[in-house]
PDB file of C-alpha atoms in Angstrom:
ATOM      1  CA  MET G   2      -1.933 -12.441   9.057  1.00 88.00           C
ATOM      2  CA  ILE G   3      -1.654  -8.983  10.559  1.00 95.00           C
ATOM      3  CA  SER G   4      -1.961  -6.416   7.780  1.00 97.00           C
ATOM      4  CA  VAL G   5      -3.349  -3.194   6.400  1.00 97.00           C
ATOM      5  CA  ILE G   6      -5.311  -3.316   3.162  1.00 97.00           C
ATOM      6  CA  ILE G   7      -5.391  -0.312   0.852  1.00 96.00           C
ATOM      7  CA  TYR G   8      -8.504   0.106  -1.260  1.00 95.00           C
ATOM      8  CA  THR G   9      -9.311   2.526  -4.074  1.00 91.00           C
ATOM      9  CA  ASP G  10     -12.807   3.907  -4.584  1.00 84.00           C
ATOM     10  CA  PRO G  11     -13.706   3.188  -0.954  1.00 79.00           C
ATOM     11  CA  PHE G  12     -17.321   4.332  -1.307  1.00 80.00           C
ATOM     12  CA  ASP G  13     -18.074   3.229  -4.851  1.00 82.00           C
ATOM     13  CA  GLY G  14     -16.956  -0.349  -5.407  1.00 84.00           C
ATOM     14  CA  PRO G  15     -13.811  -0.689  -3.279  1.00 88.00           C
ATOM     15  CA  THR G  16     -10.914  -2.518  -4.919  1.00 93.00           C
ATOM     16  CA  GLU G  17      -7.918  -3.861  -3.003  1.00 95.00           C
ATOM     17  CA  VAL G  18      -4.741  -2.407  -4.519  1.00 96.00           C
ATOM     18  CA  ALA G  19      -2.153  -3.319  -1.870  1.00 97.00           C
ATOM     19  CA  ARG G  20      -1.748  -5.186   1.363  1.00 97.00           C
ATOM     20  CA  VAL G  21       1.131  -4.583   3.771  1.00 97.00           C
ATOM     21  CA  THR G  22       1.890  -7.145   6.474  1.00 97.00           C
ATOM     22  CA  ILE G  23       3.363  -6.592   9.914  1.00 97.00           C
ATOM     23  CA  GLU G  24       6.518  -8.233   8.580  1.00 95.00           C
ATOM     24  CA  GLY G  25       6.907  -5.537   5.924  1.00 94.00           C
ATOM     25  CA  GLU G  26       5.789  -7.657   2.982  1.00 96.00           C
ATOM     26  CA  VAL G  27       3.818  -5.880   0.259  1.00 97.00           C
ATOM     27  CA  ILE G  28       1.223  -8.070  -1.434  1.00 96.00           C
ATOM     28  CA  ARG G  29      -0.367  -7.289  -4.809  1.00 95.00           C
ATOM     29  CA  ASP G  30       0.968  -5.799  -7.995  1.00 94.00           C
ATOM     30  CA  GLY G  31       0.203  -2.378  -9.348  1.00 95.00           C
ATOM     31  CA  PRO G  32       1.229   1.240  -8.874  1.00 95.00           C
ATOM     32  CA  THR G  33       0.314   1.564  -5.188  1.00 93.00           C
ATOM     33  CA  ALA G  34       1.991  -1.699  -4.154  1.00 96.00           C
ATOM     34  CA  ASP G  35       5.045  -0.922  -6.289  1.00 97.00           C
ATOM     35  CA  ARG G  36       5.313   2.561  -4.770  1.00 94.00           C
ATOM     36  CA  ILE G  37       5.260   1.139  -1.240  1.00 95.00           C
ATOM     37  CA  ARG G  38       7.930  -1.442  -2.151  1.00 95.00           C
ATOM     38  CA  THR G  39      10.116   1.342  -3.557  1.00 95.00           C
ATOM     39  CA  ARG G  40       9.611   3.431  -0.437  1.00 93.00           C
ATOM     40  CA  LEU G  41      10.572   0.544   1.833  1.00 93.00           C
ATOM     41  CA  LYS G  42      13.881   0.178  -0.029  1.00 93.00           C
ATOM     42  CA  ASP G  43      14.753   3.882   0.190  1.00 92.00           C
ATOM     43  CA  ASP G  44      16.644   4.597   3.419  1.00 88.00           C
ATOM     44  CA  LEU G  45      15.900   8.323   3.087  1.00 90.00           C
ATOM     45  CA  ASP G  46      12.134   7.884   2.818  1.00 90.00           C
ATOM     46  CA  PRO G  47      10.156   8.989   5.899  1.00 87.00           C
ATOM     47  CA  ILE G  48       8.604   5.557   6.076  1.00 89.00           C
ATOM     48  CA  ASN G  49      11.995   4.166   7.084  1.00 86.00           C
ATOM     49  CA  ARG G  50      12.952   7.019   9.377  1.00 84.00           C
ATOM     50  CA  HIS G  51       9.732   6.820  11.402  1.00 85.00           C
ATOM     51  CA  CYS G  52       9.052   3.098  11.451  1.00 90.00           C
ATOM     52  CA  THR G  53      11.092   0.979  13.840  1.00 88.00           C
ATOM     53  CA  ASP G  54       9.096  -2.217  13.388  1.00 93.00           C
ATOM     54  CA  GLY G  55       6.020  -3.691  11.728  1.00 95.00           C
ATOM     55  CA  ARG G  56       3.626  -2.070  14.172  1.00 96.00           C
ATOM     56  CA  ASP G  57       4.921   1.399  13.323  1.00 95.00           C
ATOM     57  CA  LEU G  58       4.835   0.517   9.630  1.00 96.00           C
ATOM     58  CA  LEU G  59       1.178  -0.495   9.693  1.00 96.00           C
ATOM     59  CA  ARG G  60       0.226   2.612  11.642  1.00 95.00           C
ATOM     60  CA  TYR G  61       2.106   4.746   9.119  1.00 94.00           C
ATOM     61  CA  ILE G  62       0.541   3.023   6.117  1.00 94.00           C
ATOM     62  CA  LYS G  63      -2.955   3.297   7.580  1.00 94.00           C
ATOM     63  CA  GLY G  64      -2.537   7.006   8.222  1.00 91.00           C
ATOM     64  CA  SER G  65      -0.670   7.882   5.038  1.00 89.00           C
ATOM     65  CA  TYR G  66      -2.748   5.976   2.540  1.00 88.00           C
ATOM     66  CA  SER G  67      -6.181   7.140   3.634  1.00 84.00           C
ATOM     67  CA  SER G  68      -7.582   9.951   1.522  1.00 79.00           C
ATOM     68  CA  GLY G  69     -10.778  10.581  -0.379  1.00 73.00           C
ATOM     69  CA  TYR G  70      -9.739   8.271  -3.205  1.00 84.00           C
ATOM     70  CA  LYS G  71      -8.004   5.579  -1.135  1.00 88.00           C
ATOM     71  CA  ILE G  72      -8.612   4.120   2.268  1.00 91.00           C
ATOM     72  CA  ALA G  73      -6.372   1.892   4.357  1.00 93.00           C
ATOM     73  CA  LEU G  74      -7.959  -0.434   6.912  1.00 94.00           C
ATOM     74  CA  TYR G  75      -6.727  -3.213   9.160  1.00 96.00           C
ATOM     75  CA  ASP G  76      -7.575  -6.629   7.769  1.00 96.00           C
ATOM     76  CA  SER G  77      -9.415  -7.676  10.949  1.00 96.00           C
ATOM     77  CA  GLU G  78     -10.492  -6.563  14.393  1.00 96.00           C
ATOM     78  CA  ASP G  79      -7.684  -8.687  15.847  1.00 95.00           C
ATOM     79  CA  SER G  80      -5.128  -6.789  13.766  1.00 96.00           C
ATOM     80  CA  ALA G  81      -6.567  -3.454  14.874  1.00 97.00           C
ATOM     81  CA  GLU G  82      -6.422  -4.568  18.510  1.00 97.00           C
ATOM     82  CA  ILE G  83      -2.781  -5.674  18.244  1.00 96.00           C
ATOM     83  CA  ILE G  84      -1.668  -2.529  16.445  1.00 96.00           C
ATOM     84  CA  GLU G  85      -3.804   0.129  18.117  1.00 96.00           C
ATOM     85  CA  GLY G  86      -5.198  -1.433  21.280  1.00 96.00           C
ATOM     86  CA  PHE G  87      -2.158  -3.036  22.868  1.00 97.00           C
ATOM     87  CA  SER G  88       0.059  -0.971  25.098  1.00 96.00           C
ATOM     88  CA  ASP G  89       3.747  -0.998  24.204  1.00 95.00           C
ATOM     89  CA  GLU G  90       4.348  -3.627  26.886  1.00 96.00           C
ATOM     90  CA  GLU G  91       1.462  -5.822  25.695  1.00 97.00           C
ATOM     91  CA  TYR G  92       2.689  -5.511  22.114  1.00 95.00           C
ATOM     92  CA  GLU G  93       6.223  -6.551  23.099  1.00 94.00           C
ATOM     93  CA  GLU G  94       4.847  -9.584  24.962  1.00 96.00           C
ATOM     94  CA  TRP G  95       2.693 -10.505  21.965  1.00 96.00           C
ATOM     95  CA  ASN G  96       5.611  -9.974  19.595  1.00 94.00           C
ATOM     96  CA  GLU G  97       7.890 -12.250  21.622  1.00 94.00           C
ATOM     97  CA  SER G  98       5.252 -14.981  21.706  1.00 95.00           C
ATOM     98  CA  THR G  99       4.628 -15.139  17.943  1.00 94.00           C
ATOM     99  CA  GLU G 100       6.551 -16.358  14.949  1.00 92.00           C
ATOM    100  CA  TYR G 101       6.232 -13.015  13.129  1.00 93.00           C
ATOM    101  CA  ASP G 102       9.474 -11.196  12.306  1.00 93.00           C
ATOM    102  CA  THR G 103       8.370  -7.607  12.794  1.00 94.00           C
ATOM    103  CA  SER G 104      11.827  -6.047  12.544  1.00 90.00           C
ATOM    104  CA  LEU G 105      12.263  -3.861   9.502  1.00 83.00           C
TER     105      LEU G 105
END
């Protein structure tokens, strides 16, 4: 699974509060996960205006949900490489060769 995990209390007992997959699925229940689900349904929300696919979504989530109280991290080094390390061309080739539906 390619995803970003959002933790609270990142330096003092981190707790996973939401996980967002490259397919736009939000995993977990609670205020943070519910807020992201609501945002994904709102066509006027910046998350939908700036994110064209799952790669953009994960980049947005990672950047937007990292603060002193929360931190968002890729679930693995492989995920980080696919999202941040691949060029646009490499990402498109990877995307075409997988079974993930990254369209939003």
